[in-house]
């Protein structure tokens, strides 16, 4: 028997082909959703043709502002001058893809450390029709890598620190020994010992300040408080603080600045610190009779400050590491220990980068001098800076009644002596309870109050002292080894009128004395 088997086949349904335009739209939506990467396309000559949300977020330009412009706008001026943007395109064509890391410029002129990949786009005939570019901000990763590298040098640094702190302590101890052994030291001995002690204490203070700053860098606590300032004012203040150092070594310091004011958005005190570190570095590595030049230049969207010397110079292989924490390039031929902790240049770079700028080192080689260049975004439009924003205040001959409170008796007594030399009437107290008793009878017009005292801290003592004096014009200044911005905010919130960081800078002390005298005079007028 034969059977006929009919086979039924299921019809296959074909979906219509998706239009290419729809795919392109979806791809564009996907790119726009990427926020951590700047992804955009360039023509074969480097003109920007597309722009995603991540690019706007990272670089600051909207699509309408950047499409149609050449991508060299993202590069620092020195890279543009050397033709680096075009060189990157040539390398991408040669290998298909080129990747690098380096500084790039945002719309506001600030710099960031970028990871960049450029891929050549070719048509079916193999001809280059453009480029795809992906950029990511790696500034934070770069800083972390540098910090990790610096921690490996910590043991060596601690040994160096011990050495550096003992160096200035030795001449101080010797000078004090001279004063102890001479019954009636004459003017010459007093002048010599005074100079030694003052110079070495300044050195110790700077070492401690640098250590604190290094700690803030490693914990990410360095802050800048910016305002529109004239770069010429910053340079003047930096030079003012170090002119004596150059003169003591017979070095010439040549400062060149344009007459036209150049403004930057910056923290005045922090930039002074940057240029003082660079100048101090130049003085240290330039021999007696050498020449140091500081020049301020306006370059495109930046103001550049160059510190150039004709000193020891830097080996080519060391140029990349001179800014690393705790790194110093030693001169094997030098018979003299040049000293230092290897912190100053690290601080300078960190502070410059916090301002959206950058710092570079250049040297033709050993014995041929060095040049350090700081570039900061120039502020095109600004209101004139307030005159007298950083005056040197001096107090007059008016006598104040001052109470110095410190559980460290040497600290209290030496501050009292310093004030008595200028004619003020001073009493000392070595604890909070004693200070309250003395204040009630003495009725001081100014109290310099230590914070970290046993039994009763300065924070606990201040309301009791104000209650004991009962004078609305009384000025109470905190006197402490803690000098961070958070510490100053805390003392202000606790009712202190001023904050002096130990060792107390004489300029800061003068300012407090001036303010106390002004309050005293205003109190007299009211009565």
Coordinates of C-alpha atoms in Angstrom, one line a residue:
X1 CA 0.0 0.0 0.0
X2 CA 1.4 3.3 -0.9
X3 CA 0.8 6.4 1.2
X4 CA 1.2 9.9 -0.1
X5 CA 2.7 12.2 2.6
X6 CA 2.1 15.8 2.2
X7 CA 4.7 18.0 3.8
X8 CA 3.6 21.4 5.1
X9 CA 6.3 23.9 5.4
X10 CA 6.0 26.9 7.7
X11 CA 6.3 30.1 5.8
X12 CA 9.3 32.2 6.9
X13 CA 8.5 35.8 7.6
X14 CA 11.3 38.3 6.9
X15 CA 11.5 41.6 8.9
X16 CA 12.0 44.7 6.7
X17 CA 15.6 46.0 6.8
X18 CA 16.1 48.8 9.4
X19 CA 16.9 52.1 7.8
X20 CA 20.5 53.2 8.3
X21 CA 19.3 56.6 9.5
X22 CA 17.5 55.0 12.5
X23 CA 20.7 53.1 13.4
X24 CA 22.7 56.3 13.2
X25 CA 20.1 58.1 15.5
X26 CA 20.3 55.3 18.1
X27 CA 24.1 55.4 17.9
X28 CA 24.1 59.2 18.5
X29 CA 21.7 58.7 21.5
X30 CA 24.1 56.1 22.9
X31 CA 27.0 58.5 22.6
X32 CA 25.1 61.3 24.2
X33 CA 24.4 59.1 27.2
X34 CA 28.1 58.7 27.9
X35 CA 29.0 61.4 30.4
X36 CA 32.5 60.4 31.6
X37 CA 34.1 60.4 28.1
X38 CA 34.4 63.1 25.5
X39 CA 33.6 61.4 22.2
X40 CA 33.6 63.3 19.0
X41 CA 34.6 63.2 15.3
X42 CA 37.0 65.3 13.3
X43 CA 37.4 65.9 9.6
X44 CA 40.6 64.8 7.9
X45 CA 42.0 68.3 8.6
X46 CA 41.0 68.3 12.3
X47 CA 37.7 70.2 12.3
X48 CA 35.2 69.1 14.9
X49 CA 32.0 67.7 13.4
X50 CA 30.2 66.0 16.3
X51 CA 30.0 66.6 20.0
X52 CA 28.5 64.4 22.8
X53 CA 27.2 65.3 26.2
X54 CA 30.4 63.9 27.8
X55 CA 32.5 66.3 25.7
X56 CA 30.5 69.3 26.8
X57 CA 30.7 68.2 30.4
X58 CA 34.5 67.6 30.3
X59 CA 35.6 70.5 28.1
X60 CA 33.0 73.1 28.8
X61 CA 31.9 73.9 25.2
X62 CA 28.4 73.4 23.9
X63 CA 28.0 71.7 20.5
X64 CA 27.1 75.1 18.9
X65 CA 30.3 76.7 20.3
X66 CA 32.8 74.1 19.1
X67 CA 31.5 72.3 16.0
X68 CA 33.3 73.8 13.0
X69 CA 36.4 74.8 15.0
X70 CA 39.8 73.1 14.8
X71 CA 40.5 70.7 17.6
X72 CA 43.8 72.4 18.5
X73 CA 41.7 74.7 20.7
X74 CA 42.0 72.0 23.3
X75 CA 45.8 72.1 23.5
X76 CA 48.1 74.4 25.5
X77 CA 49.8 77.1 23.5
X78 CA 53.3 75.5 23.6
X79 CA 51.8 72.3 22.1
X80 CA 50.1 74.3 19.3
X81 CA 53.4 76.1 18.5
X82 CA 55.2 72.9 18.1
X83 CA 52.4 71.5 15.8
X84 CA 51.5 68.6 18.2
X85 CA 47.8 68.4 17.3
X86 CA 48.6 67.8 13.6
X87 CA 51.4 65.4 14.6
X88 CA 48.8 63.3 16.5
X89 CA 46.7 63.0 13.4
X90 CA 49.7 62.0 11.4
X91 CA 50.5 59.2 13.9
X92 CA 46.9 58.0 13.9
X93 CA 47.0 57.7 10.1
X94 CA 50.3 55.9 10.2
X95 CA 49.2 53.3 12.8
X96 CA 45.4 53.4 12.6
X97 CA 45.2 54.6 16.2
X98 CA 47.2 56.9 18.5
X99 CA 46.9 57.1 22.3
X100 CA 48.7 59.4 24.8
X101 CA 48.2 61.3 28.0
X102 CA 48.9 64.9 28.5
X103 CA 47.6 68.4 29.5
X104 CA 44.5 69.7 27.7
X105 CA 42.7 73.0 28.0
X106 CA 39.0 73.5 28.9
X107 CA 36.9 76.4 27.7
X108 CA 37.5 78.4 30.9
X109 CA 41.3 78.1 30.3
X110 CA 42.0 75.6 33.1
X111 CA 44.0 72.5 32.4
X112 CA 43.3 68.9 33.1
X113 CA 45.3 65.7 32.6
X114 CA 43.7 63.8 29.7
X115 CA 43.9 60.3 28.3
X116 CA 43.4 60.6 24.6
X117 CA 42.7 58.0 21.8
X118 CA 42.5 59.1 18.2
X119 CA 41.4 56.6 15.5
X120 CA 41.6 57.2 11.8
X121 CA 38.4 56.6 9.9
X122 CA 38.8 55.2 6.3
X123 CA 36.3 54.6 3.5
X124 CA 36.0 51.4 1.5
X125 CA 38.9 52.6 -0.7
X126 CA 41.2 53.0 2.3
X127 CA 41.2 56.7 2.1
X128 CA 41.2 58.7 5.4
X129 CA 37.9 60.6 5.8
X130 CA 38.2 61.8 9.3
X131 CA 39.0 60.8 12.9
X132 CA 37.2 59.6 16.0
X133 CA 38.6 61.0 19.2
X134 CA 37.9 59.8 22.8
X135 CA 39.1 61.8 25.8
X136 CA 38.9 61.1 29.5
X137 CA 39.9 63.3 32.5
X138 CA 42.6 61.4 34.4
X139 CA 43.8 64.2 36.7
X140 CA 42.8 62.5 39.9
X141 CA 44.3 59.2 38.9
X142 CA 47.6 61.0 38.0
X143 CA 47.7 62.6 41.5
X144 CA 47.0 59.3 43.2
X145 CA 49.8 57.5 41.2
X146 CA 52.2 60.3 42.3
X147 CA 51.2 59.9 45.9
X148 CA 51.6 56.1 45.8
X149 CA 55.1 56.6 44.3
X150 CA 56.0 59.1 47.0
X151 CA 55.0 56.8 49.9
X152 CA 57.7 54.4 48.7
X153 CA 60.2 57.0 49.6
X154 CA 58.9 57.7 53.0
X155 CA 61.5 55.9 55.0
X156 CA 64.3 57.7 53.3
X157 CA 62.5 60.9 53.8
X158 CA 62.1 60.4 57.6
X159 CA 65.8 60.0 57.9
X160 CA 66.3 63.2 55.9
X161 CA 63.8 65.0 58.1
X162 CA 65.7 64.2 61.2
X163 CA 68.9 65.4 59.6
X164 CA 67.3 68.6 58.3
X165 CA 65.7 69.6 61.7
X166 CA 68.9 69.0 63.6
X167 CA 70.9 71.2 61.3
X168 CA 69.3 74.5 62.3
X169 CA 68.9 73.4 65.9
X170 CA 72.6 73.0 66.3
X171 CA 73.5 76.7 65.6
X172 CA 70.6 77.8 67.8
X173 CA 71.9 75.7 70.6
X174 CA 75.4 77.1 70.1
X175 CA 74.1 80.7 70.1
X176 CA 72.2 80.2 73.3
X177 CA 75.3 78.6 74.8
X178 CA 77.4 81.7 74.0
X179 CA 74.8 83.9 75.7
X180 CA 74.8 81.6 78.8
X181 CA 78.6 81.7 79.1
X182 CA 79.2 85.4 78.6
X183 CA 78.2 87.4 81.7
X184 CA 77.7 90.7 79.9
X185 CA 77.6 90.1 76.1
X186 CA 78.5 93.2 74.1
X187 CA 76.6 94.6 71.1
X188 CA 78.7 92.6 68.6
X189 CA 78.0 89.2 70.3
X190 CA 74.3 90.1 70.8
X191 CA 74.0 91.0 67.1
X192 CA 75.7 87.9 65.9
X193 CA 73.7 85.5 68.1
X194 CA 70.5 87.3 67.3
X195 CA 71.1 86.9 63.6
X196 CA 71.9 83.3 63.8
X197 CA 68.9 82.4 66.0
X198 CA 66.5 84.4 63.8
X199 CA 67.8 82.9 60.5
X200 CA 67.7 79.4 61.8
X201 CA 64.3 79.7 63.4
X202 CA 63.0 81.0 60.1
X203 CA 64.4 77.9 58.4
X204 CA 62.8 75.6 61.0
X205 CA 59.4 77.3 60.6
X206 CA 59.6 76.9 56.9
X207 CA 60.4 73.2 57.2
X208 CA 57.5 72.7 59.5
X209 CA 55.1 74.6 57.2
X210 CA 56.3 72.5 54.2
X211 CA 55.7 69.3 56.2
X212 CA 52.1 70.4 57.1
X213 CA 51.4 71.4 53.4
X214 CA 52.7 68.0 52.3
X215 CA 50.3 66.3 54.7
X216 CA 47.5 68.3 53.3
X217 CA 48.4 67.4 49.8
X218 CA 48.5 63.6 50.5
X219 CA 45.1 63.8 52.2
X220 CA 43.5 66.1 49.6
X221 CA 42.9 68.9 52.1
X222 CA 44.7 71.7 50.3
X223 CA 42.1 74.4 49.6
X224 CA 42.4 77.6 47.6
X225 CA 40.2 80.6 48.1
X226 CA 40.2 82.6 44.9
X227 CA 39.5 86.1 43.9
X228 CA 40.5 88.4 41.0
X229 CA 44.1 89.5 41.8
X230 CA 46.9 91.2 39.9
X231 CA 49.8 88.9 39.3
X232 CA 52.2 91.8 39.7
X233 CA 51.0 92.2 43.3
X234 CA 51.7 88.5 44.0
X235 CA 55.2 88.7 42.5
X236 CA 56.0 91.9 44.5
X237 CA 55.1 90.1 47.8
X238 CA 57.1 87.0 46.9
X239 CA 60.2 89.0 46.0
X240 CA 59.8 91.2 49.1
X241 CA 60.0 88.1 51.3
X242 CA 63.2 86.8 49.7
X243 CA 65.2 89.8 48.6
X244 CA 67.5 89.6 51.7
X245 CA 68.3 86.0 50.9
X246 CA 69.6 86.9 47.5
X247 CA 71.6 89.8 48.9
X248 CA 73.2 87.6 51.6
X249 CA 74.7 85.4 48.9
X250 CA 75.7 88.3 46.6
X251 CA 73.2 87.1 44.0
X252 CA 71.5 89.5 41.5
X253 CA 67.7 89.2 41.3
X254 CA 66.2 90.8 38.2
X255 CA 62.4 91.2 38.1
X256 CA 60.7 92.1 34.8
X257 CA 56.9 92.7 34.7
X258 CA 54.7 94.5 32.1
X259 CA 53.1 97.8 33.1
X260 CA 49.7 96.6 32.0
X261 CA 47.9 94.8 34.9
X262 CA 47.5 91.1 34.4
X263 CA 44.7 89.5 36.4
X264 CA 44.1 85.9 37.4
X265 CA 41.5 84.2 39.5
X266 CA 43.6 83.0 42.4
X267 CA 44.4 82.6 46.0
X268 CA 46.9 85.5 46.8
X269 CA 48.7 83.8 49.7
X270 CA 49.0 80.4 47.9
X271 CA 50.5 82.0 44.7
X272 CA 53.0 83.9 46.9
X273 CA 54.0 80.6 48.4
X274 CA 54.5 79.1 44.9
X275 CA 56.8 81.9 43.7
X276 CA 58.7 82.0 47.0
X277 CA 59.4 78.3 46.7
X278 CA 60.6 78.7 43.1
X279 CA 62.8 81.6 44.0
X280 CA 64.1 79.8 47.1
X281 CA 65.0 76.9 44.9
X282 CA 66.9 79.2 42.5
X283 CA 68.8 80.8 45.3
X284 CA 69.8 77.5 46.7
X285 CA 71.1 76.0 43.5
X286 CA 72.8 79.1 42.2
X287 CA 76.3 79.9 43.5
X288 CA 77.3 83.2 45.1
X289 CA 77.4 86.0 42.5
X290 CA 74.9 84.2 40.3
X291 CA 71.9 85.7 38.6
X292 CA 68.2 84.9 39.0
X293 CA 65.6 86.4 36.8
X294 CA 61.8 86.5 37.3
X295 CA 59.8 87.5 34.3
X296 CA 56.0 87.9 33.8
X297 CA 54.7 87.5 30.3
X298 CA 51.2 87.6 28.7
X299 CA 50.8 84.6 26.3
X300 CA 47.5 84.1 24.5
X301 CA 45.0 83.0 27.2
X302 CA 47.6 82.6 29.8
X303 CA 49.9 84.6 32.0
X304 CA 53.4 83.0 32.3
X305 CA 55.8 83.6 35.2
X306 CA 59.4 82.4 34.5
X307 CA 62.0 81.9 37.2
X308 CA 65.4 81.5 35.5
X309 CA 68.8 81.0 37.0
X310 CA 72.4 80.4 35.8
X311 CA 73.1 77.9 38.5
X312 CA 73.7 74.1 38.7
X313 CA 71.1 73.0 36.2
X314 CA 69.2 69.7 36.0
X315 CA 70.1 66.5 34.2
X316 CA 67.7 65.7 31.3
X317 CA 66.7 62.4 32.9
X318 CA 65.7 64.2 36.1
X319 CA 63.4 66.8 34.6
X320 CA 60.3 64.7 34.9
X321 CA 60.9 63.8 38.6
X322 CA 61.9 67.1 40.1
X323 CA 58.3 67.8 41.1
X324 CA 57.9 64.4 42.9
X325 CA 57.4 64.5 46.6
X326 CA 60.6 64.1 48.7
X327 CA 62.8 64.0 45.6
X328 CA 65.9 66.1 45.4
X329 CA 68.6 65.9 42.7
X330 CA 71.9 65.7 44.5
X331 CA 75.1 67.0 43.1
X332 CA 77.7 64.2 43.6
X333 CA 80.5 66.8 43.0
X334 CA 79.3 69.2 45.7
X335 CA 81.1 69.2 48.9
X336 CA 78.3 71.1 50.6
X337 CA 75.0 69.6 51.8
X338 CA 72.4 71.8 50.1
X339 CA 69.7 70.7 52.5
X340 CA 65.9 70.7 52.0
X341 CA 63.2 68.1 52.2
X342 CA 62.3 67.8 48.5
X343 CA 58.8 69.3 49.2
X344 CA 58.9 72.8 47.8
X345 CA 58.5 72.0 44.1
X346 CA 55.8 69.4 44.9
X347 CA 53.9 72.1 46.7
X348 CA 54.4 74.6 43.9
X349 CA 53.0 72.2 41.3
X350 CA 50.0 71.1 43.4
X351 CA 49.0 74.7 44.2
X352 CA 49.4 75.7 40.5
X353 CA 47.3 72.8 39.3
X354 CA 44.6 73.7 41.9
X355 CA 44.4 77.0 40.1
X356 CA 43.9 75.3 36.7
X357 CA 47.4 76.1 35.6
X358 CA 50.6 74.1 35.1
X359 CA 54.3 74.3 35.9
X360 CA 57.2 73.1 33.8
X361 CA 60.9 72.7 34.4
X362 CA 63.6 73.2 31.7
X363 CA 67.3 73.0 31.7
X364 CA 70.0 72.6 29.0
X365 CA 71.9 70.3 31.4
X366 CA 74.4 70.3 34.2
X367 CA 76.0 73.6 34.9
X368 CA 73.7 75.5 32.4
X369 CA 71.0 76.8 34.7
X370 CA 67.3 76.1 35.0
X371 CA 64.0 77.7 34.1
X372 CA 60.7 77.0 35.9
X373 CA 57.6 78.3 34.1
X374 CA 54.2 78.7 35.7
X375 CA 51.2 79.2 33.4
X376 CA 47.9 80.4 34.7
X377 CA 44.6 81.2 32.9
X378 CA 44.4 84.9 32.5
X379 CA 41.3 86.7 33.7
X380 CA 40.1 88.9 30.8
X381 CA 37.6 91.1 32.6
X382 CA 37.7 92.0 36.3
X383 CA 36.9 94.9 38.5
X384 CA 40.0 96.6 39.9
X385 CA 41.4 94.9 43.0
X386 CA 40.9 96.6 46.3
X387 CA 43.8 98.8 47.2
X388 CA 45.6 97.9 50.3
X389 CA 44.3 94.4 50.4
X390 CA 47.6 93.1 51.8
X391 CA 49.1 96.0 53.7
X392 CA 51.9 95.8 56.2
X393 CA 50.4 97.1 59.3
X394 CA 52.4 98.8 62.0
X395 CA 51.3 99.7 65.5
X396 CA 52.2 103.0 67.1
X397 CA 53.6 104.0 70.5
X398 CA 50.3 103.6 72.4
X399 CA 50.7 101.3 75.4
X400 CA 48.4 98.3 75.7
X401 CA 47.7 96.1 78.7
X402 CA 48.3 92.6 77.4
X403 CA 47.7 89.3 79.2
X404 CA 49.6 86.3 77.7
X405 CA 48.2 82.9 78.6
X406 CA 50.2 79.8 77.8
X407 CA 51.0 76.6 79.8
X408 CA 54.5 76.6 78.1
X409 CA 56.3 79.0 80.4
X410 CA 59.1 79.7 78.0
X411 CA 56.6 80.5 75.3
X412 CA 54.6 82.8 77.6
X413 CA 57.6 84.6 79.0
X414 CA 59.4 85.1 75.7
X415 CA 56.2 86.6 74.2
X416 CA 55.9 88.9 77.2
X417 CA 59.5 90.1 76.7
X418 CA 58.8 90.8 73.1
X419 CA 55.8 92.9 74.0
X420 CA 57.5 94.7 76.8
X421 CA 60.4 95.7 74.5
X422 CA 57.8 97.8 72.6
X423 CA 56.6 99.4 75.8
X424 CA 53.4 97.4 76.5
X425 CA 52.3 96.5 80.0
X426 CA 52.3 92.7 80.1
X427 CA 51.3 90.0 82.6
X428 CA 51.6 86.2 82.1
X429 CA 49.5 83.3 83.2
X430 CA 50.4 79.6 82.8
X431 CA 46.9 78.2 82.9
X432 CA 43.3 79.1 82.3
X433 CA 42.2 79.4 86.0
X434 CA 45.2 81.6 86.8
X435 CA 44.4 83.7 83.7
X436 CA 40.8 84.4 84.9
X437 CA 42.0 85.6 88.3
X438 CA 44.7 87.8 86.8
X439 CA 42.3 89.2 84.2
X440 CA 39.7 90.3 86.8
X441 CA 42.3 92.5 88.5
X442 CA 44.5 93.5 85.6
X443 CA 41.7 94.4 83.1
X444 CA 43.7 93.7 79.9
X445 CA 42.9 95.3 76.6
X446 CA 44.4 92.3 74.7
X447 CA 44.6 88.7 75.6
X448 CA 46.8 86.2 73.7
X449 CA 45.4 82.9 74.6
X450 CA 46.9 79.4 74.0
X451 CA 44.3 76.8 73.1
X452 CA 45.9 73.5 74.1
X453 CA 46.3 73.8 77.9
X454 CA 45.7 71.1 80.5
X455 CA 42.7 71.4 83.0
X456 CA 41.2 74.3 81.1
X457 CA 41.6 74.8 77.3
X458 CA 41.5 78.1 75.6
X459 CA 38.0 77.4 74.3
X460 CA 36.8 76.8 77.9
X461 CA 38.7 79.9 79.2
X462 CA 37.5 82.5 76.7
X463 CA 34.0 83.0 78.0
X464 CA 35.3 83.2 81.6
X465 CA 37.9 85.7 80.6
X466 CA 35.4 88.0 78.8
X467 CA 33.1 87.8 81.8
X468 CA 36.0 88.7 84.2
X469 CA 37.1 91.7 82.1
X470 CA 33.6 92.9 81.1
X471 CA 35.0 95.2 78.4
X472 CA 33.2 95.2 75.0
X473 CA 36.4 96.4 73.4
X474 CA 38.6 93.6 74.7
X475 CA 40.4 91.7 71.9
X476 CA 41.1 88.0 72.4
X477 CA 43.5 86.3 70.0
X478 CA 44.0 82.6 69.8
X479 CA 47.7 81.6 69.9
X480 CA 48.2 78.0 68.7
X481 CA 50.2 75.6 66.7
X482 CA 47.1 74.7 64.7
X483 CA 46.9 76.9 61.6
X484 CA 44.5 75.2 59.1
X485 CA 41.5 77.1 57.7
X486 CA 39.3 74.7 59.7
X487 CA 41.2 75.7 62.9
X488 CA 40.7 79.4 62.1
X489 CA 37.0 78.9 61.5
X490 CA 36.7 77.0 64.8
X491 CA 38.4 79.8 66.8
X492 CA 36.2 82.4 65.1
X493 CA 33.1 80.5 65.9
X494 CA 34.2 80.2 69.5
X495 CA 34.4 84.0 69.9
X496 CA 38.1 84.7 69.2
X497 CA 38.8 88.0 67.4
X498 CA 42.0 86.8 65.7
X499 CA 44.1 83.7 65.1
X500 CA 47.9 83.6 65.5
X501 CA 49.7 80.5 64.5
X502 CA 52.9 79.5 66.4
X503 CA 55.6 80.5 66.0
X504 CA 53.9 83.8 65.8
X505 CA 54.8 85.9 62.7
X506 CA 55.8 89.4 63.8
X507 CA 53.7 90.9 61.0
X508 CA 50.6 89.1 62.2
X509 CA 51.3 90.1 65.8
X510 CA 51.6 93.7 64.7
X511 CA 48.3 93.5 62.9
X512 CA 46.6 92.2 66.1
X513 CA 48.2 94.9 68.3
X514 CA 47.0 97.5 65.8
X515 CA 43.5 96.2 66.0
X516 CA 43.6 96.2 69.8
X517 CA 44.7 99.8 69.8
X518 CA 41.9 100.8 67.4
X519 CA 39.4 99.1 69.8
X520 CA 40.9 100.9 72.7
X521 CA 40.7 104.3 71.1
X522 CA 37.1 103.6 70.0
X523 CA 36.2 102.7 73.6
X524 CA 37.7 106.0 74.8
X525 CA 35.6 108.0 72.3
X526 CA 32.4 106.3 73.5
X527 CA 33.2 107.2 77.1

